[in-house]
Amino acid sequence: MSAKHGSEKPAGKTKKFGKGERQIPHHSHKAKKYYPAEDESKPKKIRKTIHPSKPRSSLQPGTILILLAGRFRGKRVVLLKHLPQGILLVTGPFKVNGVPLRRVNARYVIATSAKVELKGLDSEVVEKVGKEGYFAREKKEDNKGEEAFFKQGEKPEKKKVASPRASDQKAVDKALLSNIRSEPHLLEYLRSSFSLRSGDRPHEMKW
């Protein structure tokens, strides 16, 4: 019995004020007189559910894509692999149109009907390039002091491509170029850039 009574909250009192009545809560139910000086942080409730991205049926490895945004917009590239969260791993190849191995959002590409065979492509290199952290920028050492003071006004040094990245690019380009050259007019197609002119109707075009 004592345990049962201990778990129940104490009831308040009922007081009469003229013709009406008012329920006065117990002192344990009343609000605190003092509040913390700083707001207590509470975890944010996330109501949205994260769904895995579903790639379009037209985005198959080997498909030639047209980039619609970014530094290389208008360029034609070859799709190598699907990465998580709707990201695509593509390349020009670099020797053909100057587009290196890079990641692009699947929303900003147009899939064409042209394809390149990926036979002879080293799957280990593609897996290594697709890993997280491969495209992370290297931390620069801040030169402070006299050296930084005297270097003011000089031309900035050119960015040097890391040797592992260059070797990976050459390995991918070598396999793709042999397959591209076997198809007539495919090399010229990849070198050309896509653009729209006045009077063009993209919704009527066959990609």
PDB file of C-alpha atoms in Angstrom:
ATOM      1  CA  MET A   1       0.000   0.000   0.000  1.00  0.00           C
ATOM      2  CA  SER A   2       2.802   2.395   0.856  1.00  0.00           C
ATOM      3  CA  ALA A   3       4.468   1.886  -2.549  1.00  0.00           C
ATOM      4  CA  LYS A   4       1.182   2.572  -4.288  1.00  0.00           C
ATOM      5  CA  HIS A   5       0.572   5.776  -2.390  1.00  0.00           C
ATOM      6  CA  GLY A   6       4.161   6.890  -2.956  1.00  0.00           C
ATOM      7  CA  SER A   7       3.820   6.673  -6.741  1.00  0.00           C
ATOM      8  CA  GLU A   8       0.657   8.817  -6.841  1.00  0.00           C
ATOM      9  CA  LYS A   9       1.012  12.602  -7.122  1.00  0.00           C
ATOM     10  CA  PRO A  10      -0.489  14.637  -4.251  1.00  0.00           C
ATOM     11  CA  ALA A  11      -3.805  16.255  -5.097  1.00  0.00           C
ATOM     12  CA  GLY A  12      -4.398  19.987  -4.888  1.00  0.00           C
ATOM     13  CA  LYS A  13      -6.949  21.920  -2.882  1.00  0.00           C
ATOM     14  CA  THR A  14     -10.272  23.364  -3.926  1.00  0.00           C
ATOM     15  CA  LYS A  15     -11.078  26.846  -2.630  1.00  0.00           C
ATOM     16  CA  LYS A  16     -14.285  28.785  -2.946  1.00  0.00           C
ATOM     17  CA  PHE A  17     -14.205  32.373  -4.086  1.00  0.00           C
ATOM     18  CA  GLY A  18     -17.658  33.857  -3.779  1.00  0.00           C
ATOM     19  CA  LYS A  19     -19.971  31.766  -5.944  1.00  0.00           C
ATOM     20  CA  GLY A  20     -17.225  30.024  -7.846  1.00  0.00           C
ATOM     21  CA  GLU A  21     -14.577  27.451  -7.056  1.00  0.00           C
ATOM     22  CA  ARG A  22     -10.928  27.297  -7.996  1.00  0.00           C
ATOM     23  CA  GLN A  23      -8.534  24.364  -8.043  1.00  0.00           C
ATOM     24  CA  ILE A  24      -5.203  25.242  -6.442  1.00  0.00           C
ATOM     25  CA  PRO A  25      -2.429  22.794  -7.354  1.00  0.00           C
ATOM     26  CA  HIS A  26      -0.135  21.199  -4.843  1.00  0.00           C
ATOM     27  CA  HIS A  27       3.151  23.016  -4.143  1.00  0.00           C
ATOM     28  CA  SER A  28       5.071  20.209  -5.857  1.00  0.00           C
ATOM     29  CA  HIS A  29       3.164  20.945  -9.108  1.00  0.00           C
ATOM     30  CA  LYS A  30       3.888  24.664  -9.101  1.00  0.00           C
ATOM     31  CA  ALA A  31       6.404  26.234 -11.471  1.00  0.00           C
ATOM     32  CA  LYS A  32       9.891  26.862 -10.200  1.00  0.00           C
ATOM     33  CA  LYS A  33      10.719  30.362  -9.008  1.00  0.00           C
ATOM     34  CA  TYR A  34      14.242  30.226 -10.427  1.00  0.00           C
ATOM     35  CA  TYR A  35      15.308  29.411 -13.981  1.00  0.00           C
ATOM     36  CA  PRO A  36      18.753  28.571 -15.373  1.00  0.00           C
ATOM     37  CA  ALA A  37      20.716  31.571 -16.685  1.00  0.00           C
ATOM     38  CA  GLU A  38      21.412  29.806 -19.984  1.00  0.00           C
ATOM     39  CA  ASP A  39      19.013  27.830 -22.132  1.00  0.00           C
ATOM     40  CA  GLU A  40      19.457  24.097 -21.861  1.00  0.00           C
ATOM     41  CA  SER A  41      20.332  22.607 -25.252  1.00  0.00           C
ATOM     42  CA  LYS A  42      17.958  19.947 -26.452  1.00  0.00           C
ATOM     43  CA  PRO A  43      18.569  17.611 -29.384  1.00  0.00           C
ATOM     44  CA  LYS A  44      16.754  18.672 -32.522  1.00  0.00           C
ATOM     45  CA  LYS A  45      14.007  16.324 -33.602  1.00  0.00           C
ATOM     46  CA  ILE A  46      14.489  15.207 -37.195  1.00  0.00           C
ATOM     47  CA  ARG A  47      11.172  14.154 -38.645  1.00  0.00           C
ATOM     48  CA  LYS A  48      12.401  13.613 -42.187  1.00  0.00           C
ATOM     49  CA  THR A  49      13.454  10.109 -43.121  1.00  0.00           C
ATOM     50  CA  ILE A  50      16.543   9.751 -45.289  1.00  0.00           C
ATOM     51  CA  HIS A  51      15.745   7.555 -48.273  1.00  0.00           C
ATOM     52  CA  PRO A  52      18.494   5.929 -50.326  1.00  0.00           C
ATOM     53  CA  SER A  53      18.969   7.543 -53.717  1.00  0.00           C
ATOM     54  CA  LYS A  54      17.627   5.649 -56.714  1.00  0.00           C
ATOM     55  CA  PRO A  55      19.650   6.289 -59.887  1.00  0.00           C
ATOM     56  CA  ARG A  56      17.835   6.853 -63.147  1.00  0.00           C
ATOM     57  CA  SER A  57      17.642   3.877 -65.470  1.00  0.00           C
ATOM     58  CA  SER A  58      19.461   5.876 -68.161  1.00  0.00           C
ATOM     59  CA  LEU A  59      22.497   6.417 -65.912  1.00  0.00           C
ATOM     60  CA  GLN A  60      24.418   3.224 -66.544  1.00  0.00           C
ATOM     61  CA  PRO A  61      28.221   2.876 -66.305  1.00  0.00           C
ATOM     62  CA  GLY A  62      29.744   3.689 -69.692  1.00  0.00           C
ATOM     63  CA  THR A  63      27.006   6.159 -70.683  1.00  0.00           C
ATOM     64  CA  ILE A  64      28.159   9.486 -72.126  1.00  0.00           C
ATOM     65  CA  LEU A  65      26.722  12.381 -70.107  1.00  0.00           C
ATOM     66  CA  ILE A  66      26.436  16.128 -70.712  1.00  0.00           C
ATOM     67  CA  LEU A  67      27.343  18.303 -67.727  1.00  0.00           C
ATOM     68  CA  LEU A  68      24.870  21.123 -67.081  1.00  0.00           C
ATOM     69  CA  ALA A  69      26.607  22.954 -64.228  1.00  0.00           C
ATOM     70  CA  GLY A  70      30.016  23.615 -62.764  1.00  0.00           C
ATOM     71  CA  ARG A  71      33.366  24.471 -64.240  1.00  0.00           C
ATOM     72  CA  PHE A  72      33.030  21.973 -67.116  1.00  0.00           C
ATOM     73  CA  ARG A  73      29.405  22.662 -68.058  1.00  0.00           C
ATOM     74  CA  GLY A  74      28.651  21.720 -71.651  1.00  0.00           C
ATOM     75  CA  LYS A  75      31.366  19.053 -71.710  1.00  0.00           C
ATOM     76  CA  ARG A  76      30.656  15.421 -72.533  1.00  0.00           C
ATOM     77  CA  VAL A  77      31.980  12.878 -70.036  1.00  0.00           C
ATOM     78  CA  VAL A  78      31.907   9.121 -69.439  1.00  0.00           C
ATOM     79  CA  LEU A  79      30.109   7.711 -66.398  1.00  0.00           C
ATOM     80  CA  LEU A  80      32.326   5.304 -64.455  1.00  0.00           C
ATOM     81  CA  LYS A  81      30.470   4.505 -61.247  1.00  0.00           C
ATOM     82  CA  HIS A  82      27.563   5.406 -58.957  1.00  0.00           C
ATOM     83  CA  LEU A  83      28.557   6.818 -55.562  1.00  0.00           C
ATOM     84  CA  PRO A  84      26.322   7.223 -52.465  1.00  0.00           C
ATOM     85  CA  GLN A  85      23.775  10.055 -52.152  1.00  0.00           C
ATOM     86  CA  GLY A  86      23.172  10.473 -55.894  1.00  0.00           C
ATOM     87  CA  ILE A  87      26.767  11.328 -56.827  1.00  0.00           C
ATOM     88  CA  LEU A  88      28.383  10.117 -60.057  1.00  0.00           C
ATOM     89  CA  LEU A  89      32.048   9.445 -60.771  1.00  0.00           C
ATOM     90  CA  VAL A  90      32.916  10.679 -64.279  1.00  0.00           C
ATOM     91  CA  THR A  91      35.899  11.479 -66.470  1.00  0.00           C
ATOM     92  CA  GLY A  92      36.438  13.178 -69.857  1.00  0.00           C
ATOM     93  CA  PRO A  93      38.785  11.380 -70.410  1.00  0.00           C
ATOM     94  CA  PHE A  94      41.289  14.100 -69.515  1.00  0.00           C
ATOM     95  CA  LYS A  95      43.359  13.602 -72.682  1.00  0.00           C
ATOM     96  CA  VAL A  96      40.281  14.077 -74.872  1.00  0.00           C
ATOM     97  CA  ASN A  97      38.503  17.143 -73.463  1.00  0.00           C
ATOM     98  CA  GLY A  98      40.389  18.122 -70.297  1.00  0.00           C
ATOM     99  CA  VAL A  99      37.819  16.845 -67.779  1.00  0.00           C
ATOM    100  CA  PRO A 100      39.628  14.932 -65.014  1.00  0.00           C
ATOM    101  CA  LEU A 101      38.246  12.334 -62.632  1.00  0.00           C
ATOM    102  CA  ARG A 102      35.593  14.150 -60.642  1.00  0.00           C
ATOM    103  CA  ARG A 103      32.291  13.765 -58.824  1.00  0.00           C
ATOM    104  CA  VAL A 104      29.083  15.357 -60.142  1.00  0.00           C
ATOM    105  CA  ASN A 105      25.498  15.496 -58.945  1.00  0.00           C
ATOM    106  CA  ALA A 106      23.148  13.247 -60.913  1.00  0.00           C
ATOM    107  CA  ARG A 107      20.587  16.063 -61.104  1.00  0.00           C
ATOM    108  CA  TYR A 108      22.848  18.215 -63.261  1.00  0.00           C
ATOM    109  CA  VAL A 109      23.586  15.813 -66.096  1.00  0.00           C
ATOM    110  CA  ILE A 110      21.811  14.712 -69.281  1.00  0.00           C
ATOM    111  CA  ALA A 111      22.224  11.058 -70.222  1.00  0.00           C
ATOM    112  CA  THR A 112      22.734  10.437 -73.932  1.00  0.00           C
ATOM    113  CA  SER A 113      22.138   7.264 -75.925  1.00  0.00           C
ATOM    114  CA  ALA A 114      25.874   6.958 -76.726  1.00  0.00           C
ATOM    115  CA  LYS A 115      27.955   4.562 -74.642  1.00  0.00           C
ATOM    116  CA  VAL A 116      31.599   3.614 -74.186  1.00  0.00           C
ATOM    117  CA  GLU A 117      32.666   0.084 -73.318  1.00  0.00           C
ATOM    118  CA  LEU A 118      34.523  -0.132 -70.000  1.00  0.00           C
ATOM    119  CA  LYS A 119      36.412  -3.322 -70.771  1.00  0.00           C
ATOM    120  CA  GLY A 120      40.042  -3.226 -69.703  1.00  0.00           C
ATOM    121  CA  LEU A 121      39.301  -0.649 -66.994  1.00  0.00           C
ATOM    122  CA  ASP A 122      41.020  -1.452 -63.681  1.00  0.00           C
ATOM    123  CA  SER A 123      38.233  -1.895 -61.131  1.00  0.00           C
ATOM    124  CA  GLU A 124      40.644  -1.430 -58.212  1.00  0.00           C
ATOM    125  CA  VAL A 125      41.568   2.058 -59.440  1.00  0.00           C
ATOM    126  CA  VAL A 126      37.887   2.992 -59.822  1.00  0.00           C
ATOM    127  CA  GLU A 127      37.142   1.697 -56.318  1.00  0.00           C
ATOM    128  CA  LYS A 128      40.037   3.719 -54.883  1.00  0.00           C
ATOM    129  CA  VAL A 129      38.926   6.901 -56.625  1.00  0.00           C
ATOM    130  CA  GLY A 130      35.335   6.419 -55.430  1.00  0.00           C
ATOM    131  CA  LYS A 131      36.280   6.199 -51.748  1.00  0.00           C
ATOM    132  CA  GLU A 132      35.595   9.034 -49.313  1.00  0.00           C
ATOM    133  CA  GLY A 133      38.542  11.327 -48.757  1.00  0.00           C
ATOM    134  CA  TYR A 134      40.102  10.805 -52.191  1.00  0.00           C
ATOM    135  CA  PHE A 135      39.072  14.279 -53.372  1.00  0.00           C
ATOM    136  CA  ALA A 136      39.738  15.954 -50.002  1.00  0.00           C
ATOM    137  CA  ARG A 137      41.947  19.021 -50.189  1.00  0.00           C
ATOM    138  CA  GLU A 138      45.366  18.870 -48.628  1.00  0.00           C
ATOM    139  CA  LYS A 139      45.965  21.232 -45.729  1.00  0.00           C
ATOM    140  CA  LYS A 140      48.348  24.051 -46.580  1.00  0.00           C
ATOM    141  CA  GLU A 141      51.059  25.176 -44.206  1.00  0.00           C
ATOM    142  CA  ASP A 142      50.565  28.841 -43.388  1.00  0.00           C
ATOM    143  CA  ASN A 143      53.843  30.700 -43.889  1.00  0.00           C
ATOM    144  CA  LYS A 144      53.923  33.359 -41.249  1.00  0.00           C
ATOM    145  CA  GLY A 145      56.693  35.778 -40.458  1.00  0.00           C
ATOM    146  CA  GLU A 146      59.346  37.308 -42.680  1.00  0.00           C
ATOM    147  CA  GLU A 147      58.933  34.842 -45.572  1.00  0.00           C
ATOM    148  CA  ALA A 148      55.204  35.624 -45.926  1.00  0.00           C
ATOM    149  CA  PHE A 149      55.913  39.358 -45.700  1.00  0.00           C
ATOM    150  CA  PHE A 150      58.496  39.361 -48.513  1.00  0.00           C
ATOM    151  CA  LYS A 151      56.345  37.106 -50.730  1.00  0.00           C
ATOM    152  CA  GLN A 152      53.534  39.655 -50.835  1.00  0.00           C
ATOM    153  CA  GLY A 153      52.836  40.848 -54.374  1.00  0.00           C
ATOM    154  CA  GLU A 154      54.491  37.862 -56.030  1.00  0.00           C
ATOM    155  CA  LYS A 155      52.639  35.592 -58.418  1.00  0.00           C
ATOM    156  CA  PRO A 156      50.937  32.667 -56.624  1.00  0.00           C
ATOM    157  CA  GLU A 157      52.466  29.266 -57.178  1.00  0.00           C
ATOM    158  CA  LYS A 158      50.708  26.938 -59.583  1.00  0.00           C
ATOM    159  CA  LYS A 159      48.790  24.064 -58.055  1.00  0.00           C
ATOM    160  CA  LYS A 160      50.624  20.798 -58.403  1.00  0.00           C
ATOM    161  CA  VAL A 161      48.591  17.649 -59.004  1.00  0.00           C
ATOM    162  CA  ALA A 162      49.441  14.863 -56.582  1.00  0.00           C
ATOM    163  CA  SER A 163      51.369  12.040 -58.238  1.00  0.00           C
ATOM    164  CA  PRO A 164      48.890   9.290 -57.136  1.00  0.00           C
ATOM    165  CA  ARG A 165      46.015  11.192 -58.750  1.00  0.00           C
ATOM    166  CA  ALA A 166      47.953  11.665 -61.976  1.00  0.00           C
ATOM    167  CA  SER A 167      48.792   7.959 -62.158  1.00  0.00           C
ATOM    168  CA  ASP A 168      45.146   7.022 -61.517  1.00  0.00           C
ATOM    169  CA  GLN A 169      44.024   9.409 -64.269  1.00  0.00           C
ATOM    170  CA  LYS A 170      46.498   7.917 -66.741  1.00  0.00           C
ATOM    171  CA  ALA A 171      45.392   4.373 -65.917  1.00  0.00           C
ATOM    172  CA  VAL A 172      41.711   5.232 -66.499  1.00  0.00           C
ATOM    173  CA  ASP A 173      42.414   7.240 -69.678  1.00  0.00           C
ATOM    174  CA  LYS A 174      44.531   4.479 -71.218  1.00  0.00           C
ATOM    175  CA  ALA A 175      41.726   1.905 -70.953  1.00  0.00           C
ATOM    176  CA  LEU A 176      39.009   4.294 -72.144  1.00  0.00           C
ATOM    177  CA  LEU A 177      40.960   5.724 -75.082  1.00  0.00           C
ATOM    178  CA  SER A 178      41.512   2.310 -76.643  1.00  0.00           C
ATOM    179  CA  ASN A 179      37.757   1.658 -76.522  1.00  0.00           C
ATOM    180  CA  ILE A 180      36.841   5.153 -77.751  1.00  0.00           C
ATOM    181  CA  ARG A 181      39.149   5.004 -80.767  1.00  0.00           C
ATOM    182  CA  SER A 182      37.597   1.734 -81.870  1.00  0.00           C
ATOM    183  CA  GLU A 183      34.247   3.518 -82.427  1.00  0.00           C
ATOM    184  CA  PRO A 184      34.051   5.896 -85.422  1.00  0.00           C
ATOM    185  CA  HIS A 185      33.418   9.613 -84.693  1.00  0.00           C
ATOM    186  CA  LEU A 186      33.224   8.957 -80.912  1.00  0.00           C
ATOM    187  CA  LEU A 187      36.470  10.802 -80.192  1.00  0.00           C
ATOM    188  CA  GLU A 188      35.252  13.934 -82.003  1.00  0.00           C
ATOM    189  CA  TYR A 189      31.885  13.652 -80.244  1.00  0.00           C
ATOM    190  CA  LEU A 190      33.537  13.724 -76.808  1.00  0.00           C
ATOM    191  CA  ARG A 191      35.782  16.635 -77.779  1.00  0.00           C
ATOM    192  CA  SER A 192      32.858  18.807 -78.865  1.00  0.00           C
ATOM    193  CA  SER A 193      30.921  20.890 -76.322  1.00  0.00           C
ATOM    194  CA  PHE A 194      27.156  21.029 -76.038  1.00  0.00           C
ATOM    195  CA  SER A 195      25.364  24.360 -76.384  1.00  0.00           C
ATOM    196  CA  LEU A 196      21.920  25.655 -77.298  1.00  0.00           C
ATOM    197  CA  ARG A 197      21.192  28.364 -79.842  1.00  0.00           C
ATOM    198  CA  SER A 198      18.153  30.496 -80.472  1.00  0.00           C
ATOM    199  CA  GLY A 199      15.446  28.399 -82.065  1.00  0.00           C
ATOM    200  CA  ASP A 200      16.671  25.113 -80.576  1.00  0.00           C
ATOM    201  CA  ARG A 201      14.032  22.979 -78.862  1.00  0.00           C
ATOM    202  CA  PRO A 202      15.720  20.746 -76.274  1.00  0.00           C
ATOM    203  CA  HIS A 203      12.466  18.979 -75.387  1.00  0.00           C
ATOM    204  CA  GLU A 204      12.259  17.683 -78.979  1.00  0.00           C
ATOM    205  CA  MET A 205      15.898  16.578 -79.172  1.00  0.00           C
ATOM    206  CA  LYS A 206      16.873  12.923 -79.044  1.00  0.00           C
ATOM    207  CA  TRP A 207      19.779  12.383 -76.752  1.00  0.00           C
TER     208      TRP A 207
END
